[in-house]
Structure formats: structure tokens, C-alpha cells
Short mmCIF file of C-alpha atoms in Angstrom, two decimals:
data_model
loop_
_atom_site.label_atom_id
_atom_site.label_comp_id
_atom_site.label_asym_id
_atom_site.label_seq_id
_atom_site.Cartn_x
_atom_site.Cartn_y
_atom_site.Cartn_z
CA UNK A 1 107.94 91.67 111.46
CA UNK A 2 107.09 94.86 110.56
CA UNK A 3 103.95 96.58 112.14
CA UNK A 4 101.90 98.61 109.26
CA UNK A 5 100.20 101.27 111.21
CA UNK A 6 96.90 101.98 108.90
CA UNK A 7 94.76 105.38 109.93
CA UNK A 8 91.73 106.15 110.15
CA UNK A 9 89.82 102.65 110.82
CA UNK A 10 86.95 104.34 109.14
CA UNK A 11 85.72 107.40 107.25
CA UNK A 12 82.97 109.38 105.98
CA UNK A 13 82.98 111.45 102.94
CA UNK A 14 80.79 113.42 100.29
CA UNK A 15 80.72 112.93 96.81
CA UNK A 16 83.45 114.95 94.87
CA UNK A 17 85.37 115.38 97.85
CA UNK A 18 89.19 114.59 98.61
CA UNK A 19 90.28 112.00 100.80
CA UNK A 20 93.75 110.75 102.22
CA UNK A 21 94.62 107.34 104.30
CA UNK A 22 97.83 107.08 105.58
CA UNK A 23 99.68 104.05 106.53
CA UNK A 24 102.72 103.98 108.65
CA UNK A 25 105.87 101.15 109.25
CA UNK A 26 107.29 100.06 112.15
CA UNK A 27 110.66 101.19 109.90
CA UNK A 28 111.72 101.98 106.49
CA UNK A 29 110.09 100.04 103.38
CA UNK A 30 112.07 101.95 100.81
CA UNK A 31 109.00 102.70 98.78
CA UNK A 32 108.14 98.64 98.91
CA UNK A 33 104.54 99.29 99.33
CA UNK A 34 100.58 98.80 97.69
CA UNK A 35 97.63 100.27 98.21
CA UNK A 36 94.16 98.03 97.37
CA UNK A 37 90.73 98.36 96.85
CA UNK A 38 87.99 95.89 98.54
CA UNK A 39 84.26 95.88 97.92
CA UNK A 40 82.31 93.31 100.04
CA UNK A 41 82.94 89.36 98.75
CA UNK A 42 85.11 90.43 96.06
CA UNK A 43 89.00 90.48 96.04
CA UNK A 44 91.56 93.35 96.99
CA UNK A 45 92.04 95.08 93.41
CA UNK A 46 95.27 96.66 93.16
CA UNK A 47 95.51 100.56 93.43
CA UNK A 48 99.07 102.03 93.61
CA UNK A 49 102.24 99.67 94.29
CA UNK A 50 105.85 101.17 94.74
CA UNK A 51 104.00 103.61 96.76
CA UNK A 52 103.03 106.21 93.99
CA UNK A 53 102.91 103.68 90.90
CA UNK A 54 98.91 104.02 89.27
CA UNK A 55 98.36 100.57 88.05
CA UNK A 56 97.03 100.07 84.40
CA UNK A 57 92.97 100.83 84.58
CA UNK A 58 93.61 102.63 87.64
CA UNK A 59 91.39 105.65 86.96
CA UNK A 60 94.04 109.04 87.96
CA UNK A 61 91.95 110.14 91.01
CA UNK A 62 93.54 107.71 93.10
CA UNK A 63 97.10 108.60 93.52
CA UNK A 64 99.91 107.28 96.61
CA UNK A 65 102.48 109.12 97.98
CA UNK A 66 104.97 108.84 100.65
CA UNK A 67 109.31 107.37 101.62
CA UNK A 68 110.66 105.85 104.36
CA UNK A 69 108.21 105.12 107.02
CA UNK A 70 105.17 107.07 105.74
CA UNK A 71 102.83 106.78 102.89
CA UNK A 72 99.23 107.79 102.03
CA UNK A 73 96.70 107.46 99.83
CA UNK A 74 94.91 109.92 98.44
CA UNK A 75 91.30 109.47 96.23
CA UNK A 76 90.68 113.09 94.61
CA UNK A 77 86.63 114.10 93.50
CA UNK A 78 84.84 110.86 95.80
CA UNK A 79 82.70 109.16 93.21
CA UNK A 80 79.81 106.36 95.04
CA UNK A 81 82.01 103.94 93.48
CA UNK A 82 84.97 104.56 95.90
CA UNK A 83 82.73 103.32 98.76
CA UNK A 84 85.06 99.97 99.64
CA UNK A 85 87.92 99.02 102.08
CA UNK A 86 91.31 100.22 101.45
CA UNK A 87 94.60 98.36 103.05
CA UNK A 88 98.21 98.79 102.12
CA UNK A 89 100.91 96.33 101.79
CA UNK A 90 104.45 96.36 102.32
CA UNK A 91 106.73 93.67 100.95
CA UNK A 92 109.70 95.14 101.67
CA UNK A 93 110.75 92.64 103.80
CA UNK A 94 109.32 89.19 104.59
CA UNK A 95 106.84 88.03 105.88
CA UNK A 96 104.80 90.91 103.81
CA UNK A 97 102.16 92.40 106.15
CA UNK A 98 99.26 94.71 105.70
CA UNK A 99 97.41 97.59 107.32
CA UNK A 100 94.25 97.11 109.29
CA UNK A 101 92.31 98.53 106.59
CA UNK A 102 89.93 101.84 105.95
CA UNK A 103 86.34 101.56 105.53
CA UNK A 104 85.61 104.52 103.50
CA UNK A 105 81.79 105.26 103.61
CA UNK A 106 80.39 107.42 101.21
CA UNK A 107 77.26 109.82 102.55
CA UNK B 1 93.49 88.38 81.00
CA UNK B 2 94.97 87.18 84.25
CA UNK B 3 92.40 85.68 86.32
CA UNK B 4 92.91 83.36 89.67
CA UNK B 5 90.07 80.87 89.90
CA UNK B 6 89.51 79.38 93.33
CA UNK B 7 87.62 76.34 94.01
CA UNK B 8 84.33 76.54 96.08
CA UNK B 9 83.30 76.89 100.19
CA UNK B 10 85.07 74.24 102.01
CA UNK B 11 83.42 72.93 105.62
CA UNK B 12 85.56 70.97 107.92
CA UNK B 13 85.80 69.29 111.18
CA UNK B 14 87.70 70.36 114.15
CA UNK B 15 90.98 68.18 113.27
CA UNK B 16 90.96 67.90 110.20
CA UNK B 17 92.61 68.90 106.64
CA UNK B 18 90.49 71.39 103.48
CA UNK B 19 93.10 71.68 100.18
CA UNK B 20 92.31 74.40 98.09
CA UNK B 21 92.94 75.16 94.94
CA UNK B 22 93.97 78.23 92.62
CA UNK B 23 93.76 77.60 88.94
CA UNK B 24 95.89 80.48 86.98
CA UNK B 25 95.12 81.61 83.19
CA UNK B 26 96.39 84.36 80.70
CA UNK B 27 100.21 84.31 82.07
CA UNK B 28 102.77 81.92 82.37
CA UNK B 29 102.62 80.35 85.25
CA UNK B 30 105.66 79.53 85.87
CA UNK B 31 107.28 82.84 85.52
CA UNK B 32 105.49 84.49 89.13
CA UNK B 33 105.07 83.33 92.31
CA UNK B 34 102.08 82.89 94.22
CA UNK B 35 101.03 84.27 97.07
CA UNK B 36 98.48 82.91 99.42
CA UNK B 37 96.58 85.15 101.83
CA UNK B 38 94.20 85.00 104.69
CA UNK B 39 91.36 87.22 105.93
CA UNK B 40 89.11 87.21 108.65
CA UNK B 41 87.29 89.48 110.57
CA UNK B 42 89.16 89.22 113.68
CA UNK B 43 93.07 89.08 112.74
CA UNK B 44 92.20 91.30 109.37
CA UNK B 45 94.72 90.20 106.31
CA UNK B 46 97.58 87.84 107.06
CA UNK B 47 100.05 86.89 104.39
CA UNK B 48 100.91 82.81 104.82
CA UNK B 49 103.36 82.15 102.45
CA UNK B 50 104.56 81.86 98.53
CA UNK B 51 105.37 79.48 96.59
CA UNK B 52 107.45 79.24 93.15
CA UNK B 53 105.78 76.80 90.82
CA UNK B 54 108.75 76.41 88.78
CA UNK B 55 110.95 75.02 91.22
CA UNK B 56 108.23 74.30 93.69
CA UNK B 57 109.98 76.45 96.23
CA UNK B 58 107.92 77.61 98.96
CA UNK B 59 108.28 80.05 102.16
CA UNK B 60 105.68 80.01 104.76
CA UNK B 61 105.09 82.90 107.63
CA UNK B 62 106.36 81.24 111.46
CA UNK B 63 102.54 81.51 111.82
CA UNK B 64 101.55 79.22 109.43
CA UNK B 65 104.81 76.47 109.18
CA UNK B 66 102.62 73.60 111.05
CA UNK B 67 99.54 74.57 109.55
CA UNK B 68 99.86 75.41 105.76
CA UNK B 69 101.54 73.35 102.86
CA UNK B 70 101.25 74.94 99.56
CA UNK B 71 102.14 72.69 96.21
CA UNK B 72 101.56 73.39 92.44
CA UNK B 73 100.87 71.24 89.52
CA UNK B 74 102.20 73.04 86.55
CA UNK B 75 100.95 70.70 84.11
CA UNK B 76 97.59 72.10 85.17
CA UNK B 77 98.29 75.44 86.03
CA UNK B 78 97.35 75.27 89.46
CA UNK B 79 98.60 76.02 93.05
CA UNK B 80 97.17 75.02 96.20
CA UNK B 81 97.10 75.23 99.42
CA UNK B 82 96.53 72.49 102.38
CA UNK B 83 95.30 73.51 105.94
CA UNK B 84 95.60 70.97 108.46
CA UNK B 85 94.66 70.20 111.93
CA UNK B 86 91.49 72.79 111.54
CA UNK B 87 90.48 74.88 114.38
CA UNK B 88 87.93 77.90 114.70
CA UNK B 89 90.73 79.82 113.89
CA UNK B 90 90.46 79.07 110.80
CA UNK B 91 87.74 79.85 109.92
CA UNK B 92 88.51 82.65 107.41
CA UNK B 93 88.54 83.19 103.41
CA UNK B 94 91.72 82.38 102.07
CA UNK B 95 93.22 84.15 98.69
CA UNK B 96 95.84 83.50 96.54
CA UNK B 97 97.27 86.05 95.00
CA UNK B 98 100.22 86.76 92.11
CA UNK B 99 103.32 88.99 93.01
CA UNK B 100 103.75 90.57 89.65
CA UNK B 101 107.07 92.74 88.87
CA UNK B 102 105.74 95.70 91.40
CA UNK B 103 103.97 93.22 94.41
CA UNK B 104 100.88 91.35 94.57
CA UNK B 105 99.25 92.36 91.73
CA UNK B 106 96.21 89.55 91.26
CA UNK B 107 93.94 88.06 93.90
CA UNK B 108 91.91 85.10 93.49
CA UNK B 109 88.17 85.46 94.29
CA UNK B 110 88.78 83.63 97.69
CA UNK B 111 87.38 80.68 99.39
CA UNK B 112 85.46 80.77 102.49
CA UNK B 113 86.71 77.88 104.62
CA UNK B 114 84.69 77.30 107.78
CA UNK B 115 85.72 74.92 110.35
CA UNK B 116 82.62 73.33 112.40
CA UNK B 117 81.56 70.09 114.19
#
């Protein structure tokens, strides 16, 4: 299976500041990869997929990057909102398997 | 709208089975798979398997081959999932969750299944 590598475990940030996760594979995904959102008891809400894809609603301070074995995620101007979990996904190859996740706290 | 709507909390014995179930609205059904995922606060997210509800094909993790069998009823719309032979480690929420054209692109709201004497 392929390991997803997901850094760092947990971060604090200010409001209207810039923020980047990164997630890395065990080996290439060929761009084969999501990036979510997860507030407490609610469902992952999809970010970015095909690495640097915005999804529809998405607002445009959110924004993924990244080939091969490394990609990131980046949240430009930190609105209280942003406070969640973050977790990629790669599907590249089966099974699919995610990162740990990033608890992004917002001070 | 797409929504996912999962059925409630499910308590079960050591031993025993929980089905749950995933009722899908505002797509065709039939035209994505579905995923179904599992979270809990020890292993984090772990995918389980897919199935196809057109042709009822399914694919399961190595994980979860003795433990998960997913079905769906298209004349209702709705997949589910069965978990037998419950143990604490199951204990978890469990998702499902449709791969759209780039990945998993809709989660249900989850079910919390807790497994207890």
C-alpha cells in the first residue's frame, strides 16, 4: 500500500495569515490526490482533488500544489472558519489511503 | 444537490453483525461508485472498499475482506454496508462516500457504530 506521509500533526495560526500542509507518498501518485476539510461531527468536504483542482464552492484561498511524491496545501489570508482538520487522499492506486490529518488551530 | 444520507448510531454486541445504510439523492446512482470509509481516533481514516451499484461489483481492502460486505438496492437508491463479527475495534464512524470524475467527491454524514457488551 502506499504510506501517505501527512506533516505537521498540528498547527497554530493567526487570522489572515498563510498556511501550507504537505503530504508525502511512499512513491509516485501522478497527481492522483485530494485534499479535505473536517470540522468536528461533520463529514470531510472536498478541497482540491488532482492535486491543484479547486472544487466548485471552493472559496480561491485554498489552493494544492505538488507531482510525483510531494504535494501541499496551501490556505492563503486564515479566516476563523478554516479552524478544522485537513487530510489528503491518494487514489492513485488501490486500496486508496489517506494522511494522518492536520489539526489547524486558529489563535 | 448530491447528498449521502446515513442511517442513525448503531450499538452492538461483541460477535455480532450492524448493516448500515447510505441513501443517495440528486445523481444517478448508478453512474458512480461508492466508497465506504472508516474513522476512528486511533487508526485515523481507513478506506474499506467500493462498490458499483450497477453491476453490484464490489472491492474490499485485505483489511476488511472477513469483516465488511457492502450491497446496493438500486431500486431504492441505497448502498450499504454489513460489519460482522464486531469487536472494540470497531468501534468507529463509518462514511460512505461518492468517487466522482476527480476522487471522492461526497461523504455521507457518518454513523457512529459502537461495539459494547
Amino acid at each position: 500500500d502506499i504510506q501517505m506521509t501527512q506533516s505537521p500533526a498540528s498547527l497554530s495560526a493567526s487570522l489572515g495569515e498563510t498556511v501550507s500542509i504537505e503530504c508525502l507518498a511512499s512513491e509516485d501518485i501522478y497527481n492522483n490526490l485530494a485534499w479535505y476539510q473536517q470540522k468536528p461531527g461533520k463529514s470531510p468536504q472536498l478541497l482540491i482533488y488532482y492535486a491543484s483542482s479547486l472544487q466548485d464552492g471552493v472559496p480561491s484561498r485554498f489552493s494544492g500544489s505538488g507531482s510525483g511524491t510531494q504535494y501541499s496545501l496551501k490556505i492563503n489570508s486564515l479566516e476563523s472558519e478554516d479552524a478544522a482538520t485537513y487530510f489528503c487522499l491518494q487514489d492513485s492506486e488501490y486500496p486508496p489511503t489517506f494522511g494522518g490529518g492536520t489539526k489547524l488551530e486558529l489563535k | 444537490e448530491v447528498q449521502l444520507q446515513q442511517s442513525g448510531p448503531e450499538v452492538g454486541r461483541p460477535g455480532s453483525s450492524v448493516k448500515i445504510s447510505c441513501k443517495a439523492s440528486g445523481y444517478t446512482f448508478t453512474d458512480y461508485v461508492m466508497n465506504w470509509v472508516k474513522q476512528s481516533p486511533g487508526q485515523g481514516l481507513e478506506w474499506i472498499g467500493w462498490i458499483d451499484p450497477e453491476y453490484g461489483s464490489t472491492d474490499y481492502a485485505e483489511k476488511f475482506k472477513k469483516k465488511a460486505t457492502l450491497t446496493a438496492d438500486t431500486s431504492s437508491n441505497t448502498a450499504y454496508i454489513q460489519l460482522s463479527s464486531l469487536t472494540s475495534e470497531d468501534t468507529a464512524t463509518y462514511f460512505c462516500a461518492r468517487k466522482g470524475a476527480g476522487g471522492i467527491d461526497y461523504w455521507g454524514q457518518g454513523v457512529m457504530v459502537t461495539v459494547s457488551s
